[in-house]
Structures are given as C-alpha cells and as structure tokens.
mmCIF file of C-alpha atoms in Angstrom:
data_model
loop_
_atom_site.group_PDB
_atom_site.id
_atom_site.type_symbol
_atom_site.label_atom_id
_atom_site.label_comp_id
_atom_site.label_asym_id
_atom_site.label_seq_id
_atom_site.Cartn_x
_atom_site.Cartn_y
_atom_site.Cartn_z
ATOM 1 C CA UNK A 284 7.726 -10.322 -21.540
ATOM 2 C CA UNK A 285 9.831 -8.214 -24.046
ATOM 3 C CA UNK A 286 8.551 -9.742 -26.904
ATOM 4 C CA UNK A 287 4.962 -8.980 -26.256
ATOM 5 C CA UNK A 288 5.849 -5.077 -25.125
ATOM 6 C CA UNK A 289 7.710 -4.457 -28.606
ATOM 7 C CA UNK A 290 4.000 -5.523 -30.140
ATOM 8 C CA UNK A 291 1.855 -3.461 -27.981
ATOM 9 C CA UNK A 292 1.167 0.348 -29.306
ATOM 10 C CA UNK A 293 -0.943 1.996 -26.740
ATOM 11 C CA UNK A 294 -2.801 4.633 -29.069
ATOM 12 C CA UNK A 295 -1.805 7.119 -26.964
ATOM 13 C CA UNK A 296 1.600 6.997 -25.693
ATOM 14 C CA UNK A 297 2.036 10.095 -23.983
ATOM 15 C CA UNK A 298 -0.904 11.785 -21.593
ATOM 16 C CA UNK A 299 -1.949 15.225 -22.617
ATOM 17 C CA UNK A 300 -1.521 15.849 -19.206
ATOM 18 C CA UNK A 301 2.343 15.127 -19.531
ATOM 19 C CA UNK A 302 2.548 16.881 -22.802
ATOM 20 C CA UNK A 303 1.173 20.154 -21.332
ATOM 21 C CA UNK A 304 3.655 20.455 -18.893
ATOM 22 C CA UNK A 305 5.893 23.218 -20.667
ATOM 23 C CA UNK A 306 9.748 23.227 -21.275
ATOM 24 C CA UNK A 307 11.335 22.439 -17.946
ATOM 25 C CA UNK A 308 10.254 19.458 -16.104
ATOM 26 C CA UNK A 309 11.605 18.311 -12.914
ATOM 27 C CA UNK A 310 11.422 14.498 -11.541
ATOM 28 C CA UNK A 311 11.714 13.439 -8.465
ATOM 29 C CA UNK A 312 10.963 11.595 -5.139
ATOM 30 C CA UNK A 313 11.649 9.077 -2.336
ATOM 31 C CA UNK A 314 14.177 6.109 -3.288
ATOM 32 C CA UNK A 315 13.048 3.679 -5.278
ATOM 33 C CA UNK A 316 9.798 4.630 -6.489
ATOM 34 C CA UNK A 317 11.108 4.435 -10.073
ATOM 35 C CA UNK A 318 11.423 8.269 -11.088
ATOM 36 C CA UNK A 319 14.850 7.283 -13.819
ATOM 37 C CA UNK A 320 12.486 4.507 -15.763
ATOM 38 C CA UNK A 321 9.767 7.031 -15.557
ATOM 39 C CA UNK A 322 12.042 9.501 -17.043
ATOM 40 C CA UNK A 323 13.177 7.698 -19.882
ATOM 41 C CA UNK A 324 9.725 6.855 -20.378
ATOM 42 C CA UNK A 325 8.659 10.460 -20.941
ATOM 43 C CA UNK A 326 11.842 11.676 -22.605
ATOM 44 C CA UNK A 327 11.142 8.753 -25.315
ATOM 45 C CA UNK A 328 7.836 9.619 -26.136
ATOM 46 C CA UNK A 329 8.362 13.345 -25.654
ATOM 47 C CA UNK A 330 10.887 12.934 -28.350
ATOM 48 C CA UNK A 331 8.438 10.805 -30.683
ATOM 49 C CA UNK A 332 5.892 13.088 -30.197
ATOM 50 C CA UNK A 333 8.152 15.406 -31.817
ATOM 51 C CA UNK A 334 10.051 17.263 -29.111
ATOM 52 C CA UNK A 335 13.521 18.267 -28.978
ATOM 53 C CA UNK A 336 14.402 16.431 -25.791
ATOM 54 C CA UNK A 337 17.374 16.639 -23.087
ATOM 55 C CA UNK A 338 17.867 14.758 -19.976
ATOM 56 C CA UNK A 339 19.595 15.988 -17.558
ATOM 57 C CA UNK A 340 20.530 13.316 -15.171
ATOM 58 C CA UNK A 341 21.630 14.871 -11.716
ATOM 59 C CA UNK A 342 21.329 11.943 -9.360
ATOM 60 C CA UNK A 343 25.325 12.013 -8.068
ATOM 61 C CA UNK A 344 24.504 10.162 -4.805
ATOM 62 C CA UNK A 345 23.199 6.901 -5.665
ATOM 63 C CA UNK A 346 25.557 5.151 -8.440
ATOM 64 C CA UNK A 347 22.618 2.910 -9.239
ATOM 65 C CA UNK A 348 19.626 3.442 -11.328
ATOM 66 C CA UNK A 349 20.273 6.466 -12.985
ATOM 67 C CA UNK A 350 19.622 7.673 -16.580
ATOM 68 C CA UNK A 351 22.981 7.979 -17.707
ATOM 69 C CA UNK A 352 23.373 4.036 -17.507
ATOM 70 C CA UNK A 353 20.726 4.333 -20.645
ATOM 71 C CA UNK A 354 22.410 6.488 -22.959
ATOM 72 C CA UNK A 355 21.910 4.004 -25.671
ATOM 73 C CA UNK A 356 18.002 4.005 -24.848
ATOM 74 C CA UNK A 357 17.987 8.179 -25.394
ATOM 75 C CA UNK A 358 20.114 8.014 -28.242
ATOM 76 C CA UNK A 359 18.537 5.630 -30.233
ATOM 77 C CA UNK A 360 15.425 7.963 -29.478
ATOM 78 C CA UNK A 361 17.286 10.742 -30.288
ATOM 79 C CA UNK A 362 17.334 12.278 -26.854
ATOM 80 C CA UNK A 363 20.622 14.303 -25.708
ATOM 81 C CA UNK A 364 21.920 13.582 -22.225
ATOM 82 C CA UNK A 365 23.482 15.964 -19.509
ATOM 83 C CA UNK A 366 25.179 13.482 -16.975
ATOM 84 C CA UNK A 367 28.260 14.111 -14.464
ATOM 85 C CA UNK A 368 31.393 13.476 -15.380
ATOM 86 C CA UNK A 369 32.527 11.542 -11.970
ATOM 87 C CA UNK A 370 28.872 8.955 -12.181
ATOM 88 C CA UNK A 371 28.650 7.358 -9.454
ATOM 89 C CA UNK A 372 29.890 9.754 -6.965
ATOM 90 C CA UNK A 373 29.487 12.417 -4.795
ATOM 91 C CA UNK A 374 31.406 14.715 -7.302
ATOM 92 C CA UNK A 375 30.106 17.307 -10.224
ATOM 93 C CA UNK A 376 31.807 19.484 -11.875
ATOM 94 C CA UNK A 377 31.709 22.873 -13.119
ATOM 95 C CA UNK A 378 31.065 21.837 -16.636
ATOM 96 C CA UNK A 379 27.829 20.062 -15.959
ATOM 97 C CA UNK A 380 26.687 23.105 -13.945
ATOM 98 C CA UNK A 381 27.226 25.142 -16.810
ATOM 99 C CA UNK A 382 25.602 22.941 -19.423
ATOM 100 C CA UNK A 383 22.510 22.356 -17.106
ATOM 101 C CA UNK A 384 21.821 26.174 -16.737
ATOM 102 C CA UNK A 385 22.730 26.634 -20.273
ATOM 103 C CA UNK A 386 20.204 23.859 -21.116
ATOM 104 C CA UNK A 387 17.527 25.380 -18.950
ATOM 105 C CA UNK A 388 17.799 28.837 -20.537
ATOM 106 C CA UNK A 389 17.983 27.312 -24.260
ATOM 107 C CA UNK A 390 14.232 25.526 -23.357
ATOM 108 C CA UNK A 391 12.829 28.432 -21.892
ATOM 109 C CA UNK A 392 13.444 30.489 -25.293
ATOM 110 C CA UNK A 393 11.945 27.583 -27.250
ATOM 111 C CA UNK A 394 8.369 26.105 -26.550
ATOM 112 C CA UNK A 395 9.403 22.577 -28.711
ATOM 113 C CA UNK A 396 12.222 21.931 -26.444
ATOM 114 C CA UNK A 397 12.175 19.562 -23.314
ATOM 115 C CA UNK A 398 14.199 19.573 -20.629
ATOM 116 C CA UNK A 399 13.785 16.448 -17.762
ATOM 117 C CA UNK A 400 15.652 16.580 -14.782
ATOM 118 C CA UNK A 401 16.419 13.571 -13.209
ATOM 119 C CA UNK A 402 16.777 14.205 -9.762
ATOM 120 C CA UNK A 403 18.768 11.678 -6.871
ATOM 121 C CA UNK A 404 16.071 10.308 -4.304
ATOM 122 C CA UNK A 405 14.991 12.256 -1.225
ATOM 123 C CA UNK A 406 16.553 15.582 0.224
ATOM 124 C CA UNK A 407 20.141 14.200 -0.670
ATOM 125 C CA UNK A 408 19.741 13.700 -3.924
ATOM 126 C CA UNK A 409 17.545 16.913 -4.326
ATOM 127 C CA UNK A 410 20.622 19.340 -2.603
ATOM 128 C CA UNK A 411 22.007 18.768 -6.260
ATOM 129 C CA UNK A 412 18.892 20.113 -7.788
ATOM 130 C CA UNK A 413 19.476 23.544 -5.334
ATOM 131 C CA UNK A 414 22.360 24.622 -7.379
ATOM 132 C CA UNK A 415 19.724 25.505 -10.202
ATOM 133 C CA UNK A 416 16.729 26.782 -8.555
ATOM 134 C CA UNK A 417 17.386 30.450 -9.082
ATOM 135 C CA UNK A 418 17.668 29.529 -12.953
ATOM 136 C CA UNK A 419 14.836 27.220 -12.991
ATOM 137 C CA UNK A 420 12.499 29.964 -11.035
ATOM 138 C CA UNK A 421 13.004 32.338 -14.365
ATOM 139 C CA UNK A 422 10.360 30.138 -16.251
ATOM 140 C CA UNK A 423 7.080 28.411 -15.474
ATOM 141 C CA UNK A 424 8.628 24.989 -14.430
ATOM 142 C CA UNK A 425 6.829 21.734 -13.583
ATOM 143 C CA UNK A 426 8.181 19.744 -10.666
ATOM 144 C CA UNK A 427 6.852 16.466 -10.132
ATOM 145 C CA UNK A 428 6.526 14.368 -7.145
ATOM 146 C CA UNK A 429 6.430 10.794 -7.753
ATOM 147 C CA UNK A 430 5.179 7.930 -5.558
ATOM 148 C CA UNK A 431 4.779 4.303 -5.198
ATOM 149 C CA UNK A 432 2.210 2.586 -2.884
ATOM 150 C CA UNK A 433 4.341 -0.645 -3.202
ATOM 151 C CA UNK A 434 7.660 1.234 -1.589
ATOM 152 C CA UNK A 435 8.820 0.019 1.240
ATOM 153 C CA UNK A 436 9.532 3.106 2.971
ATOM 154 C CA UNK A 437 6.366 5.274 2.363
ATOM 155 C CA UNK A 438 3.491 2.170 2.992
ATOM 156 C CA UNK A 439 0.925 5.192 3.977
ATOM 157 C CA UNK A 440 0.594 7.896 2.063
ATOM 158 C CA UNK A 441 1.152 10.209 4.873
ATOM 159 C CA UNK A 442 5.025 8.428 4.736
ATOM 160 C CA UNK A 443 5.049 9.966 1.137
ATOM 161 C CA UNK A 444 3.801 13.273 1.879
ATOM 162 C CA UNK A 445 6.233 13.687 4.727
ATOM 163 C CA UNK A 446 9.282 13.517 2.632
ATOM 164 C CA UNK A 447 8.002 16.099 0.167
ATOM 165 C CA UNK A 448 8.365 19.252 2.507
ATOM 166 C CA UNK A 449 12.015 18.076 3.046
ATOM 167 C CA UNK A 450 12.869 17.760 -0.799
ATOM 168 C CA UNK A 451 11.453 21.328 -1.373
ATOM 169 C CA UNK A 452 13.070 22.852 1.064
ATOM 170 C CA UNK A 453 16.736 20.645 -0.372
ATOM 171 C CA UNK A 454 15.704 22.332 -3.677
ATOM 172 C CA UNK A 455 14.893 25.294 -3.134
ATOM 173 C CA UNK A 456 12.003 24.501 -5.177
ATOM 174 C CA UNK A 457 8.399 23.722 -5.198
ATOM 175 C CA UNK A 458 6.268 20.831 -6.242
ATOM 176 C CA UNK A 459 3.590 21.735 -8.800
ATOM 177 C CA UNK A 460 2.413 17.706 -9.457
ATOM 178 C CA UNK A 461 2.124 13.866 -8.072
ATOM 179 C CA UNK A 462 2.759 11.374 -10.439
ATOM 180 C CA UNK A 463 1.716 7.718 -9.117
ATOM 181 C CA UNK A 464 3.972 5.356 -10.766
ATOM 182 C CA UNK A 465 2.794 2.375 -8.374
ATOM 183 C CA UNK A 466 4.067 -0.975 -9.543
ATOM 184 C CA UNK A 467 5.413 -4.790 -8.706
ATOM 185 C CA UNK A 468 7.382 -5.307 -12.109
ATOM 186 C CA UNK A 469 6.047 -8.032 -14.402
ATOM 187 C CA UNK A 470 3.725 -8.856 -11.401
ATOM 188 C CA UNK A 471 1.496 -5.593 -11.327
ATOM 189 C CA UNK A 472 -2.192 -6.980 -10.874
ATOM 190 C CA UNK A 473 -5.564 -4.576 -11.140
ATOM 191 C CA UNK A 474 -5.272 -4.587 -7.115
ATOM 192 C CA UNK A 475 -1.832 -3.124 -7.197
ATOM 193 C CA UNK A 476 -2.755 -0.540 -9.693
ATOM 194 C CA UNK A 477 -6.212 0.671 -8.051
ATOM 195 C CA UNK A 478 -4.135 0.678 -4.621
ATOM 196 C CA UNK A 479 -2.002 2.957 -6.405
ATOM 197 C CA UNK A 480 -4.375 5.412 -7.870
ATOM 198 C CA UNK A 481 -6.362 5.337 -4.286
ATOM 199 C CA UNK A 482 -3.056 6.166 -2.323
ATOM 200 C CA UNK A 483 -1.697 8.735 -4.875
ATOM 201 C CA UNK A 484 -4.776 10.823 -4.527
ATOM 202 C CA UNK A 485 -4.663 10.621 -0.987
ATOM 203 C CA UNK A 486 -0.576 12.176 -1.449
ATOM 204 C CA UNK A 487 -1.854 14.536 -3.475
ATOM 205 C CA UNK A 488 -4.787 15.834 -1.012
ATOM 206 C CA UNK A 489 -2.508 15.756 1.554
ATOM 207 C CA UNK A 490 0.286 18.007 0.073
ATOM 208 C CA UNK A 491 -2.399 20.188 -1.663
ATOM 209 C CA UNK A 492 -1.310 18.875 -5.402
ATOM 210 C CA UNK A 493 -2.921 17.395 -8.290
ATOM 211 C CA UNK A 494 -2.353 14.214 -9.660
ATOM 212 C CA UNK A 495 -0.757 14.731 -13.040
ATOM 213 C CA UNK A 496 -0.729 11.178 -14.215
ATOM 214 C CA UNK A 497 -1.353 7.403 -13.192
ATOM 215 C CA UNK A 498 0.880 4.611 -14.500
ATOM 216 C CA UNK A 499 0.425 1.284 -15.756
ATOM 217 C CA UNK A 500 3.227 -1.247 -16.704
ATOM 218 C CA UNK A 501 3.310 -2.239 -20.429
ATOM 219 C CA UNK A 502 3.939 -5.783 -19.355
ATOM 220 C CA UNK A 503 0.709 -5.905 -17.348
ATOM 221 C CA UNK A 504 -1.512 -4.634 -19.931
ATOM 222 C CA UNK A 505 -3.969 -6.490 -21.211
ATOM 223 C CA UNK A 506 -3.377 -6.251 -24.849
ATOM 224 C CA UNK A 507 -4.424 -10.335 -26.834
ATOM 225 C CA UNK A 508 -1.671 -12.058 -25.253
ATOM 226 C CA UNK A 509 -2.372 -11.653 -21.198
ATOM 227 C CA UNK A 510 -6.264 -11.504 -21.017
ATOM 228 C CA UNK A 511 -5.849 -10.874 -17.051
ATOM 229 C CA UNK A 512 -4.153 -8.432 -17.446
ATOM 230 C CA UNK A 513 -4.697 -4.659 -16.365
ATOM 231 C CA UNK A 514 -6.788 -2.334 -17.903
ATOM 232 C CA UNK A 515 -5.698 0.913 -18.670
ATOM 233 C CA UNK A 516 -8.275 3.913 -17.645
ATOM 234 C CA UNK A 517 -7.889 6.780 -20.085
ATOM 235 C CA UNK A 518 -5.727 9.006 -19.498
ATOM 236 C CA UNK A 519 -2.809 6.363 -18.087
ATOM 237 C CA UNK A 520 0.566 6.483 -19.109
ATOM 238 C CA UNK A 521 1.360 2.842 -20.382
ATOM 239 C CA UNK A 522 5.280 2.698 -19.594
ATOM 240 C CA UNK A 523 8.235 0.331 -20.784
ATOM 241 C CA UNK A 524 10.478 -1.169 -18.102
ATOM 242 C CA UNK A 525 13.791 0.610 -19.114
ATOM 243 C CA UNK A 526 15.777 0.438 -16.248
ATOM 244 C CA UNK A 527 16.840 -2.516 -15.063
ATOM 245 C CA UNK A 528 18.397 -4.322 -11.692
ATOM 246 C CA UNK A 529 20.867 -7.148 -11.662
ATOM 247 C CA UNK A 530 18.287 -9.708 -10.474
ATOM 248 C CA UNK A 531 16.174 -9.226 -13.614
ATOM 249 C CA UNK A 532 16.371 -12.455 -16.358
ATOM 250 C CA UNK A 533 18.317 -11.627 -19.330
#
C-alpha cells in the first residue's frame, strides 16, 4: 500500500475545522485509538500548510507508540519535537517541564505557531498533562477527545464517554472536541467508516461536544487504483499510517 499513498494528494489535506483550532492543541484518549499517528498526521500538514509546528510528546507511561519514535517523520517535515529524556518510562524531568511551558507561552504570543500535545492514553497517561494545566488555561486551548468504534475497550460509545470525565479530571483540563479516528488498518471498508462517524456522534452527544473531524485512512481511499475503496465526505481528514507496530510487513 505505500506506493499508492505517496501518489494520492487529497486536495485538501488538512480540515478547516483542524486548522481553526488556535495555537495550543491537546490530543488525547483511551489506549489505542491511534491519537500519536493522528498527531503526526496533523503536525505534518499543519507544518505544510505553513505553520511553525512543535510536538510535544508527553506519553511517559506507555513506551510504545509514541511520537518521539518518529522524529525522522517531524523532521523531515520540519516539525520540532519536545520528548522526555528517560522514553519509555515513568520518569520526566525538569527540563522537559520547562521547555513544554516555555513552548506553550511562545505559541500563545504567536498566532502561526502550533503546539500538539501528545498525551499517554487514559487518566494515567493524562496525570502528565496536569503538570501544565494552569499554563495551558492562560490561552484559548483546544483539547481533543479521540475515539475509535473498532477499540476493543470502548465497543459502545457510552464505554468512550465514560473514560472522558476521568481524563479531565487527571488533567485538570477540559475537553472542547471529539475527533473519530475509527479504523481497521489497510482493511478499513465504507461499513467501518460510517460505523465510525455514527458512534462518534453519539460520544459527542453524550459528553455534550462537537465532532471536530472524521477520519479516513489514505490506504482505503478510493483514489484509480482501489475502486472499492472508501469515499471521503467533505470535510474528512484523509490520514497516512505513520506509526507503526511490529506485526506490520516491511
């Protein structure tokens, strides 16, 4: 499938929806629903759209799956990275702290700037987000919540919205947007994607948020070389698979 994703060019690669989202954008949700290779996703395009983008990537529980085993993916985009010291671990350290805040104050004072938080999954992973709440509460932030019908933790969407209250109240923060990034990989059919948009909505009524943005796998699209393939509504974000897991064909 790489082949035919380095040919496709959605006309537009990044939502209005995503790009009106300010300076300081917060990602996160339950485990697994793919919030790093949604990310990198937005931090890519952000930055071809002409932003100056940061990452900030402050998932120290889970040593898997995390932005800072991209760098090369940012860079090449020309995307700066904030990542612990100690990845991996339990473990930060006073300098990433300081360049976080530092990094939340500098996009504040500048609307072209971009700052994307990558937050751990769940209320552990979002205690490390806590740390910056008071800092992030001085500006009009966006926090997004995003889901995934096909995760097997939260099948029902009331699963999904139960978990939210808990990450808020890890954070110290509160969630302004869902994002449904409902997918099977390579294997994404319209079914999956419709269950997706239906279940997302139904998260988002049920929490009391709007839907920010819907999306669609790049390898699933139908684009001239996989007729069946989905059919993006406008208004989808058409995303690249990024991140990768050690099962996945070289």
């Amino acid at each position: 499938m790489d082949e035919p994703e380095a040919t496709y060019q959605p006309s537009s690669p990044l939502p209005q929806s995503l790009l009106e989202l300010g300076q300081v954008v917060v990602v996160c949700g339950h485990y697994g629903v793919g919030k790093t290779n949604f990310a990198l996703n937005f931090a890519v395009d952000a930055a071809r759209a002409g932003r100056e983008v940061t990452v900030a990537d402050l998932d120290v529980v889970n040593p898997y799956f995390r932005s800072c085993e991209y760098a090369d993916v940012l860079e090449a985009a020309g995307v700066s990275l904030i990542a612990p010291t100690f990845g991996g671990t339990a473990l930060d350290t006073p300098a990433l702290s300081g360049r976080v805040s530092s990094a939340i104050e500098a996009a504040y004072a500048d609307e072209n700037r971009l700052l994307i938080l990558d937050v751990g999954g769940d209320d552990a992973g979002a205690t490390a987000l806590g740390r910056f709440s008071a800092a992030l509460k001085r500006g009009s932030y966006a926090f997004l919540y995003v889901v995934n019908a096909m995760r097997e933790g939260t099948p029902e969407p009331a699963d999904a919205a139960a978990i939210l209250p808990e990450i808020q109240a890890a954070c110290r923060l509160a969630a302004t947007g869902v994002v449904n990034n409902t997918h099977l990989s390579a294997e994404t059919s319209s079914q999956v994607v419709e269950r997706g948009r239906v279940f997302a909505e139904e998260v988002g009524r049920l929490v009391g948020l709007p839907v920010v943005v819907h999306t669609v796998p790049l390898a699933c699209v139908a684009s001239g070389y996989r007729p069946e393939g989905v059919v993006p509504l406008p208004g989808d974000y058409v995303v690249r698979k990024y991140v990768r897991t050690p099962w996945d064909a070289e």
